[in-house]
PDB file of C-alpha atoms in Angstrom:
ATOM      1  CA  UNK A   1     -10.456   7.065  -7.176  1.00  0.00           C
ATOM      2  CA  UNK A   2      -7.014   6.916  -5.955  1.00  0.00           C
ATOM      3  CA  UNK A   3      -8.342   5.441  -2.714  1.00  0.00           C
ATOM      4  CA  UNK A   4      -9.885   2.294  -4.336  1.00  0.00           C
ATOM      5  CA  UNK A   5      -7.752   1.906  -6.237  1.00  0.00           C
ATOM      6  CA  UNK A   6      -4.919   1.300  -2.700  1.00  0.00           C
ATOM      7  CA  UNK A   7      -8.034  -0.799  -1.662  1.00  0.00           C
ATOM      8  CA  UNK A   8      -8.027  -3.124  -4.663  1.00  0.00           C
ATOM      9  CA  UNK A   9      -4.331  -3.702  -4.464  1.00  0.00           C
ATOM     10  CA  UNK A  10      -4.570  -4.463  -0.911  1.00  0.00           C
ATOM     11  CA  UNK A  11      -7.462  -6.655  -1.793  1.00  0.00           C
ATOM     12  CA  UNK A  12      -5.626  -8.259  -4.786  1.00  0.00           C
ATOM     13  CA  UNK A  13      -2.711  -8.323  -2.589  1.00  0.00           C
ATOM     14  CA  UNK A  14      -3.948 -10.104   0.514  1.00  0.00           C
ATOM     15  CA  UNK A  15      -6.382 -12.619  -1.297  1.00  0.00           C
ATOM     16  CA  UNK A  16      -3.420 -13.945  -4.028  1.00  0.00           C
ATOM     17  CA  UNK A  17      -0.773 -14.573  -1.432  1.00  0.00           C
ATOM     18  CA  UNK A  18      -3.291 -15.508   1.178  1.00  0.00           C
ATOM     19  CA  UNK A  19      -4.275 -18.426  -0.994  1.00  0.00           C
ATOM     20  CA  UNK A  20      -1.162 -19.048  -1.608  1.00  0.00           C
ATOM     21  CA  UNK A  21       0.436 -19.912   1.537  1.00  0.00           C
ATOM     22  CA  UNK A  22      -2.605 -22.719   1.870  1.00  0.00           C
ATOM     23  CA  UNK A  23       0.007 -24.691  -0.354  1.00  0.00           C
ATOM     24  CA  UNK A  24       3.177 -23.247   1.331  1.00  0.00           C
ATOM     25  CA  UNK A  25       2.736 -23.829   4.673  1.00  0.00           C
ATOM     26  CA  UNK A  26       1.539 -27.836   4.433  1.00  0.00           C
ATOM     27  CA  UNK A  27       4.971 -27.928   2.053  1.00  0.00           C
ATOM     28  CA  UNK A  28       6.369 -26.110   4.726  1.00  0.00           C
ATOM     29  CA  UNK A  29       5.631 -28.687   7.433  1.00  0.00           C
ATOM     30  CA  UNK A  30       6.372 -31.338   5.824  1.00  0.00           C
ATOM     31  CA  UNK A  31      10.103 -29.737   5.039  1.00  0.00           C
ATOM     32  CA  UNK A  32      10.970 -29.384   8.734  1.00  0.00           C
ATOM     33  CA  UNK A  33       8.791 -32.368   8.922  1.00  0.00           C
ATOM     34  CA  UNK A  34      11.931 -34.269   7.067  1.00  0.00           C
ATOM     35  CA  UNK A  35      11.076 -34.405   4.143  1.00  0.00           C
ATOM     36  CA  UNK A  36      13.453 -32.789   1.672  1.00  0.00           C
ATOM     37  CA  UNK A  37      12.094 -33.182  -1.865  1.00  0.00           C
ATOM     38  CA  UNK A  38       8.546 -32.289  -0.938  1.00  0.00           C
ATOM     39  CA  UNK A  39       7.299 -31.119  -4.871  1.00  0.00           C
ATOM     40  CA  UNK A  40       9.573 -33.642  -6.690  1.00  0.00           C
ATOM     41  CA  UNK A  41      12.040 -32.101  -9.241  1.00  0.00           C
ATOM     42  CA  UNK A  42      10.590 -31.087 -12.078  1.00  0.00           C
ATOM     43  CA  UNK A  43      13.119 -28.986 -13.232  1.00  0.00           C
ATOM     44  CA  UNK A  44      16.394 -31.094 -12.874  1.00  0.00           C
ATOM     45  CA  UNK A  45      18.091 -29.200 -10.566  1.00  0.00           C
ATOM     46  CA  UNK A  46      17.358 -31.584  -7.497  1.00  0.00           C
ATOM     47  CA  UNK A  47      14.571 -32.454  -5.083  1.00  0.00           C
ATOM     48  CA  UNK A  48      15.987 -30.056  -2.101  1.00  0.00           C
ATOM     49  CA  UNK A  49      17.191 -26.730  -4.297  1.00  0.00           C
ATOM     50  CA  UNK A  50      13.494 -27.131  -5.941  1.00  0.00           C
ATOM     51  CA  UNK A  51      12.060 -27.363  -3.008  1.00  0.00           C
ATOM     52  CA  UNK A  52      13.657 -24.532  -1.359  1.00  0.00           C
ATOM     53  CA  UNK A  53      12.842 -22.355  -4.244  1.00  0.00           C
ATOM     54  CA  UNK A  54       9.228 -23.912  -4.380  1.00  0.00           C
ATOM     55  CA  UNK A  55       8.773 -22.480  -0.263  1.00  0.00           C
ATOM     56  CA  UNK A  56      10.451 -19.328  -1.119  1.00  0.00           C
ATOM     57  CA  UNK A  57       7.447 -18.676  -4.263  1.00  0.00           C
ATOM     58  CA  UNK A  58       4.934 -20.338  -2.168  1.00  0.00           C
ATOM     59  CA  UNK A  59       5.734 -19.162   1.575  1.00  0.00           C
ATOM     60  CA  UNK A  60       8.006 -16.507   2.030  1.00  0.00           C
ATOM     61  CA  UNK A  61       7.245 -14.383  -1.513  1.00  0.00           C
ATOM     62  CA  UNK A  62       3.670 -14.198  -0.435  1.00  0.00           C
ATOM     63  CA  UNK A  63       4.274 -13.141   3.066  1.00  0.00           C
ATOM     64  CA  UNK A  64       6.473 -10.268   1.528  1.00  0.00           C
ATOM     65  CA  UNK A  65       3.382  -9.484  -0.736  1.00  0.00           C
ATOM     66  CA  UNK A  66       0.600  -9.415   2.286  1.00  0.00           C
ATOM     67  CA  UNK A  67       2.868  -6.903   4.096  1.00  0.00           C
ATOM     68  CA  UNK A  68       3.895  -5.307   0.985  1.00  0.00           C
ATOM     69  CA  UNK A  69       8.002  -5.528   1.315  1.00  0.00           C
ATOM     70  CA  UNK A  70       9.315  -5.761  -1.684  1.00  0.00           C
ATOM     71  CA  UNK A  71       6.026  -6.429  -3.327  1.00  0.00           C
ATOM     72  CA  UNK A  72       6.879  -6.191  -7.139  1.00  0.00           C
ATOM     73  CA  UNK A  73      10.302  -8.397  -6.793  1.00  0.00           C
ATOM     74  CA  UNK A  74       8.294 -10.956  -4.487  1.00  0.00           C
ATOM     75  CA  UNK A  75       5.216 -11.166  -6.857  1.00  0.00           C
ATOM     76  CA  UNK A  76       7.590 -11.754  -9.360  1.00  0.00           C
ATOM     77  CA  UNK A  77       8.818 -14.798  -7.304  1.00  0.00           C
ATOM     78  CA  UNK A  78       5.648 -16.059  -6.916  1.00  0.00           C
ATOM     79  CA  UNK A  79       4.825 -15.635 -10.732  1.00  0.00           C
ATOM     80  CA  UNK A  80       7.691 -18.362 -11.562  1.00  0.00           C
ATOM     81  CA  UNK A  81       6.838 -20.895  -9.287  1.00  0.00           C
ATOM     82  CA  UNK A  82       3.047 -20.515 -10.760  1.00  0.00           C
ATOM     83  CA  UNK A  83       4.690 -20.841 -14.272  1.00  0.00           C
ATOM     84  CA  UNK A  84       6.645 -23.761 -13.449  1.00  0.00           C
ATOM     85  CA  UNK A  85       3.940 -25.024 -12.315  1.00  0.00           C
ATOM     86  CA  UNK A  86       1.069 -24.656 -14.813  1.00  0.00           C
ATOM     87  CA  UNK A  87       3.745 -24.891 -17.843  1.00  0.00           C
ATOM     88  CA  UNK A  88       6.110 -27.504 -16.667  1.00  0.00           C
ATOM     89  CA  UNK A  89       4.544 -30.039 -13.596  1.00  0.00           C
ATOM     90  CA  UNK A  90       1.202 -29.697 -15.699  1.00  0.00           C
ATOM     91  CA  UNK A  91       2.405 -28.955 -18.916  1.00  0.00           C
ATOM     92  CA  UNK A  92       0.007 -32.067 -20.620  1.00  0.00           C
ATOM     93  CA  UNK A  93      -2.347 -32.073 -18.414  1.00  0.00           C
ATOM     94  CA  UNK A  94      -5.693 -30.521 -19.434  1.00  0.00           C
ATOM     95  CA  UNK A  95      -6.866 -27.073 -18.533  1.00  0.00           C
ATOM     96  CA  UNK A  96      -8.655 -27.540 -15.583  1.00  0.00           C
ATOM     97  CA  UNK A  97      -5.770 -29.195 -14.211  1.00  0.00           C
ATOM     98  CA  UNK A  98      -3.698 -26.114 -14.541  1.00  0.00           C
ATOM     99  CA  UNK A  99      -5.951 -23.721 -13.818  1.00  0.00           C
ATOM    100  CA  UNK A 100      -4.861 -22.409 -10.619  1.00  0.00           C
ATOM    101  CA  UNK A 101      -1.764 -21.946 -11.145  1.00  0.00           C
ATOM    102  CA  UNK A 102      -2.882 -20.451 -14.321  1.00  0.00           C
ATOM    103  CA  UNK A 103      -5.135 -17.887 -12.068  1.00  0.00           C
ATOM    104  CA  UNK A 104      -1.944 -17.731  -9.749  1.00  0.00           C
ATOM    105  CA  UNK A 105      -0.088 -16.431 -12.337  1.00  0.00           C
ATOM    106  CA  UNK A 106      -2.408 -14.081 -13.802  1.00  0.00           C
ATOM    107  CA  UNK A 107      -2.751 -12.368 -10.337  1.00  0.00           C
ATOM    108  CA  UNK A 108       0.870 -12.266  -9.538  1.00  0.00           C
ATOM    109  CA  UNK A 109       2.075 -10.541 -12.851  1.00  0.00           C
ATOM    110  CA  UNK A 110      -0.666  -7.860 -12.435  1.00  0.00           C
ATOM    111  CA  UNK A 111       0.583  -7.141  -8.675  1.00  0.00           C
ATOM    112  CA  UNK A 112       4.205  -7.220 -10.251  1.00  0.00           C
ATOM    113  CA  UNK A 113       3.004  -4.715 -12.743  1.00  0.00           C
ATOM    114  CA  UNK A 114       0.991  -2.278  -9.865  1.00  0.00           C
ATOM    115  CA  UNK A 115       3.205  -2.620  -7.032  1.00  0.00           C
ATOM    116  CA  UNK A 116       1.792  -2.970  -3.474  1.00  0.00           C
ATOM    117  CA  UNK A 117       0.124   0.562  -3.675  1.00  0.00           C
ATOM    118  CA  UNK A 118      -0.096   3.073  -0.593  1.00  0.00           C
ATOM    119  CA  UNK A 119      -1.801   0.824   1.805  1.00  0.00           C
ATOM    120  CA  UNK A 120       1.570  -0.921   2.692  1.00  0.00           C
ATOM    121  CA  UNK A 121       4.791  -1.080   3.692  1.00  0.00           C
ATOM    122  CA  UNK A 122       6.435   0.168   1.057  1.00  0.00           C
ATOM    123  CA  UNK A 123       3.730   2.765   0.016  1.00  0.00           C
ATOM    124  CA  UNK A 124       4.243   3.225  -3.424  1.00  0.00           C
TER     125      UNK A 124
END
């Protein structure tokens, strides 16, 4: 049981943040591309600082959380950005709008809550 259970997670782990970096590399690009304010500023603290925080949830978070460095502290990362996102850039927009991110989020807090599990670098 313990074995699936170090499968799962590795599963879980690899398919949330795997997903995830199909946003955070395009926003990625298009950073180094020029473009500083790539996701806008929803939160008033500027288009570069959000953006910068936005790549960090979306690119380098779930690279941490594929390897499984710093899994629970990255997840958690990645869980913000997902709730900025569902509650705040689609905060009136309809369900199916915020969906993913919803999903995002959902995924994130549960690897937050399990940790990266044996099969990884930090093998906890």
């Amino acid at each position: 049981m313990k074995r699936n259970s170090a499968l799962g997670l590795l599963v879980l782990r690899i398919g949330m943040a795997g997903l995830l970096l199909t946003h955070g590399i395009p926003k990625f690009l298009a950073f180094i591309g020029g473009d500083m304010s790539v996701v806008g500023d929803p939160i008033g603290l500027g288009g570069l600082i959000t953006t910068i925080l936005v790549l960090l949830g979306e690119l380098v978070a779930p690279i941490l959380i594929i390897i499984g460095i710093k899994t629970r502290f990255a997840a958690v990362v990645s869980g913000i950005t997902m709730a900025v996102a569902a509650f705040v850039v689609h905060g009136a927009d309809p369900l199916a709008k915020k969906e993913m991110a919803l999903l995002y989020l959902i995924g994130f807090i549960a690897i937050a809550l399990m940790g990266a599990g044996s099969i990884s670098v930090d093998r906890k």
